[in-house]
């Protein structure tokens, strides 16, 4: 995929920082995706990253399934309305999501995004 840090650098760095570097390199290599750190409300974008967490929220009006996607530069919430579970949407899974950026509880979000699951690495 991207540029691999030297062995000494890999031994001295934390797992989280190495993961962030690898994900950031993948975003930089793919000219069609936008880094999560640069998302603005109203933008129509594609983002590529790894799911950090998934939560189901049973709300009175519409239940939601929310996944936090991390790309090495920042995060975006992927929110599916009316869903309790989606096969393959799980922590550690890499995916490409596309849609319009909105706001969810004060954070960048994409509602009912189109997505493409990537093969586990």
PDB file of C-alpha atoms in Angstrom, residues 43-48 69 78 95-101 110-116:
ATOM      1  CA  UNK A  43     -19.399  18.540   0.541  1.00  0.00           C
ATOM      2  CA  UNK A  44     -20.091  15.451  -1.546  1.00  0.00           C
ATOM      3  CA  UNK A  45     -17.076  13.208  -0.916  1.00  0.00           C
ATOM      4  CA  UNK A  46     -15.550   9.755  -0.782  1.00  0.00           C
ATOM      5  CA  UNK A  47     -13.603   8.761   2.334  1.00  0.00           C
ATOM      6  CA  UNK A  48     -11.420   5.710   2.924  1.00  0.00           C
ATOM      7  CA  UNK A  69     -14.477   5.885  10.470  1.00  0.00           C
ATOM      8  CA  UNK A  78     -21.261   7.077   9.227  1.00  0.00           C
ATOM      9  CA  UNK A  95     -14.202   0.647   3.806  1.00  0.00           C
ATOM     10  CA  UNK A  96     -14.731   3.323   1.198  1.00  0.00           C
ATOM     11  CA  UNK A  97     -17.803   5.478   1.876  1.00  0.00           C
ATOM     12  CA  UNK A  98     -19.382   8.155  -0.282  1.00  0.00           C
ATOM     13  CA  UNK A  99     -22.062  10.719   0.379  1.00  0.00           C
ATOM     14  CA  UNK A 100     -22.780  14.265   1.494  1.00  0.00           C
ATOM     15  CA  UNK A 101     -21.165  15.561   4.675  1.00  0.00           C
ATOM     16  CA  UNK A 110     -22.468  11.059   6.379  1.00  0.00           C
ATOM     17  CA  UNK A 111     -26.072   9.843   6.544  1.00  0.00           C
ATOM     18  CA  UNK A 112     -26.948   6.582   4.782  1.00  0.00           C
ATOM     19  CA  UNK A 113     -23.669   6.628   2.818  1.00  0.00           C
ATOM     20  CA  UNK A 114     -22.934   4.303  -0.043  1.00  0.00           C
ATOM     21  CA  UNK A 115     -20.077   2.050   0.977  1.00  0.00           C
ATOM     22  CA  UNK A 116     -17.700  -0.571  -0.337  1.00  0.00           C
TER      23      UNK A 116
END
